[in-house]
mmCIF file of C-alpha atoms in Angstrom:
data_model
loop_
_atom_site.group_PDB
_atom_site.id
_atom_site.type_symbol
_atom_site.label_atom_id
_atom_site.label_comp_id
_atom_site.label_asym_id
_atom_site.label_seq_id
_atom_site.Cartn_x
_atom_site.Cartn_y
_atom_site.Cartn_z
ATOM 1 C CA MET P 1 -12.273 17.531 11.412
ATOM 2 C CA PRO P 2 -12.209 20.270 13.517
ATOM 3 C CA GLN P 3 -9.572 22.109 14.445
ATOM 4 C CA SER P 4 -8.955 20.414 17.409
ATOM 5 C CA ASN P 5 -9.331 16.905 16.605
ATOM 6 C CA LEU P 6 -6.224 17.866 14.112
ATOM 7 C CA LYS P 7 -4.452 19.751 17.290
ATOM 8 C CA LYS P 8 -4.409 17.099 18.811
ATOM 9 C CA ASN P 9 -3.486 13.980 15.997
ATOM 10 C CA PHE P 10 -0.329 15.892 15.899
ATOM 11 C CA ILE P 11 0.453 16.113 18.979
ATOM 12 C CA LYS P 12 -0.170 12.379 19.609
ATOM 13 C CA ILE P 13 2.019 11.765 15.725
ATOM 14 C CA ALA P 14 4.442 13.908 16.663
ATOM 15 C CA SER P 15 4.873 11.661 21.306
ATOM 16 C CA LEU P 16 4.391 8.777 18.583
ATOM 17 C CA TYR P 17 7.553 9.582 16.301
ATOM 18 C CA ASN P 18 9.861 11.306 19.112
ATOM 19 C CA GLU P 19 9.178 8.220 21.326
ATOM 20 C CA GLU P 20 10.904 6.603 18.343
ATOM 21 C CA ALA P 21 8.317 5.079 16.978
ATOM 22 C CA VAL P 22 8.245 3.043 13.364
ATOM 23 C CA PHE P 23 5.635 4.017 10.808
ATOM 24 C CA THR P 24 5.526 2.706 6.993
ATOM 25 C CA ALA P 25 4.658 4.895 4.247
ATOM 26 C CA PHE P 26 3.220 2.982 1.321
ATOM 27 C CA ASP P 27 1.234 2.756 -1.339
ATOM 28 C CA THR P 28 -0.586 1.140 -4.277
ATOM 29 C CA GLU P 29 -0.938 1.045 -7.887
ATOM 30 C CA THR P 30 -4.348 -0.520 -9.955
ATOM 31 C CA THR P 31 -6.092 -1.074 -12.746
ATOM 32 C CA GLY P 32 -8.974 1.100 -11.563
ATOM 33 C CA LEU P 33 -9.650 2.743 -9.057
ATOM 34 C CA HIS P 34 -12.442 -0.645 -7.283
ATOM 35 C CA CYS P 35 -11.871 -2.132 -5.307
ATOM 36 C CA LYS P 36 -14.710 -4.428 -5.540
ATOM 37 C CA LYS P 37 -13.805 -5.299 -9.039
ATOM 38 C CA ASP P 38 -9.231 -3.905 -9.792
ATOM 39 C CA LYS P 39 -6.795 -5.427 -8.733
ATOM 40 C CA ILE P 40 -3.637 -4.684 -7.113
ATOM 41 C CA ILE P 41 -0.360 -3.704 -9.495
ATOM 42 C CA GLU P 42 1.932 -2.812 -7.592
ATOM 43 C CA ILE P 43 3.131 -1.642 -3.879
ATOM 44 C CA GLY P 44 5.307 -0.037 -2.312
ATOM 45 C CA ALA P 45 7.005 0.647 0.463
ATOM 46 C CA ILE P 46 9.042 2.671 3.327
ATOM 47 C CA LYS P 47 8.946 2.244 7.155
ATOM 48 C CA PHE P 48 11.376 4.205 8.809
ATOM 49 C CA ASN P 49 10.931 5.899 12.733
ATOM 50 C CA LYS P 50 12.923 9.744 14.120
ATOM 51 C CA PHE P 51 16.646 8.435 12.835
ATOM 52 C CA GLY P 52 15.774 7.525 9.006
ATOM 53 C CA ILE P 53 14.810 4.165 7.028
ATOM 54 C CA ILE P 54 14.504 0.841 8.692
ATOM 55 C CA ASP P 55 13.233 -0.563 4.775
ATOM 56 C CA LYS P 56 12.164 -0.804 2.146
ATOM 57 C CA PHE P 57 8.952 -3.003 -0.087
ATOM 58 C CA SER P 58 8.846 -3.268 -3.527
ATOM 59 C CA ALA P 59 6.480 -5.464 -5.631
ATOM 60 C CA LEU P 60 5.044 -5.574 -9.168
ATOM 61 C CA VAL P 61 2.023 -8.170 -8.910
ATOM 62 C CA ASN P 62 0.475 -10.315 -11.827
ATOM 63 C CA PRO P 63 -3.418 -9.335 -11.347
ATOM 64 C CA GLY P 64 -3.821 -11.523 -13.725
ATOM 65 C CA ILE P 65 -6.216 -9.568 -16.196
ATOM 66 C CA CYS P 66 -4.937 -7.820 -19.215
ATOM 67 C CA LEU P 67 -3.895 -4.152 -17.539
ATOM 68 C CA PRO P 68 -6.097 -0.946 -19.332
ATOM 69 C CA TYR P 69 -3.369 1.011 -21.166
ATOM 70 C CA GLN P 70 -4.853 3.031 -18.836
ATOM 71 C CA CYS P 71 -2.516 1.659 -16.164
ATOM 72 C CA TYR P 72 0.777 1.658 -18.093
ATOM 73 C CA GLU P 73 0.217 5.560 -18.586
ATOM 74 C CA LEU P 74 -0.953 6.571 -14.933
ATOM 75 C CA SER P 75 2.087 4.246 -13.759
ATOM 76 C CA GLY P 76 4.813 2.595 -16.090
ATOM 77 C CA ILE P 77 4.000 -0.323 -15.428
ATOM 78 C CA SER P 78 2.872 -2.842 -18.448
ATOM 79 C CA GLN P 79 1.889 -6.180 -18.914
ATOM 80 C CA GLU P 80 5.322 -7.579 -19.994
ATOM 81 C CA MET P 81 6.211 -6.009 -16.434
ATOM 82 C CA VAL P 82 3.681 -8.270 -14.616
ATOM 83 C CA GLU P 83 3.312 -10.627 -16.321
ATOM 84 C CA ASP P 84 5.806 -13.369 -14.496
ATOM 85 C CA LYS P 85 5.090 -12.056 -11.304
ATOM 86 C CA LYS P 86 3.521 -13.165 -8.112
ATOM 87 C CA THR P 87 -0.650 -12.308 -7.979
ATOM 88 C CA ILE P 88 -1.631 -10.984 -4.633
ATOM 89 C CA GLU P 89 -2.205 -13.738 -3.074
ATOM 90 C CA PHE P 90 1.153 -14.752 -2.401
ATOM 91 C CA VAL P 91 2.218 -11.655 -2.217
ATOM 92 C CA LEU P 92 0.599 -9.806 0.452
ATOM 93 C CA PRO P 93 1.372 -12.305 3.270
ATOM 94 C CA ASP P 94 4.879 -10.202 1.986
ATOM 95 C CA PHE P 95 3.554 -6.949 3.125
ATOM 96 C CA PHE P 96 1.836 -7.893 5.879
ATOM 97 C CA ASP P 97 5.131 -9.465 7.677
ATOM 98 C CA PHE P 98 7.280 -6.288 6.197
ATOM 99 C CA ILE P 99 4.478 -4.103 7.672
ATOM 100 C CA GLU P 100 4.517 -5.699 11.214
ATOM 101 C CA ASP P 101 3.325 -4.243 14.111
ATOM 102 C CA SER P 102 3.915 -0.370 12.923
ATOM 103 C CA ILE P 103 1.787 2.616 12.601
ATOM 104 C CA LEU P 104 0.820 3.084 8.758
ATOM 105 C CA ILE P 105 0.632 6.325 6.924
ATOM 106 C CA ALA P 106 -0.288 6.405 3.318
ATOM 107 C CA HIS P 107 -1.576 9.374 0.779
ATOM 108 C CA ASN P 108 -5.199 8.149 -0.085
ATOM 109 C CA ALA P 109 -5.862 5.320 2.887
ATOM 110 C CA ASN P 110 -8.947 4.662 2.070
ATOM 111 C CA PHE P 111 -8.446 3.006 -0.956
ATOM 112 C CA ASP P 112 -4.757 1.086 -0.450
ATOM 113 C CA VAL P 113 -6.382 0.054 2.784
ATOM 114 C CA GLY P 114 -9.477 -1.113 0.452
ATOM 115 C CA PHE P 115 -7.130 -2.576 -1.857
ATOM 116 C CA ILE P 116 -5.551 -4.834 0.895
ATOM 117 C CA SER P 117 -7.932 -5.818 3.354
ATOM 118 C CA PRO P 118 -8.869 -9.526 2.915
ATOM 119 C CA VAL P 119 -12.430 -8.262 1.818
ATOM 120 C CA SER P 120 -10.938 -7.276 -1.253
ATOM 121 C CA ILE P 121 -8.597 -10.161 -2.244
ATOM 122 C CA GLN P 122 -10.520 -12.339 -4.352
ATOM 123 C CA THR P 123 -9.151 -15.358 -5.323
ATOM 124 C CA PRO P 124 -9.257 -17.617 -8.991
ATOM 125 C CA GLU P 125 -11.779 -19.191 -7.883
ATOM 126 C CA GLN P 126 -14.316 -16.922 -6.794
#
């Protein structure tokens, strides 16, 4: 991104912040790196504005598969922690309700959005 675009984007975000816009920073933990075959095992988010934290969202998700050991090594999330949790089809609507009209922020946005996109969500029958 050219420097001028970066500066314009920064000014736009600063303006939204000063206008008391609501932002939601979110992150996902997954069973792997590919949104077409791997599954979400956790979604976490913090909603905030310039005055501070408004609300928090945190949900472990049952991926419907056995977790690779790497999941535990990277996230600390074990099979036992997710096996009695809701599946993504039930968690995602709650997450979408939480984010409402806020401005989304993610460290690795392309990755996280790829996983929460309805196109990437596969129901067990599919």
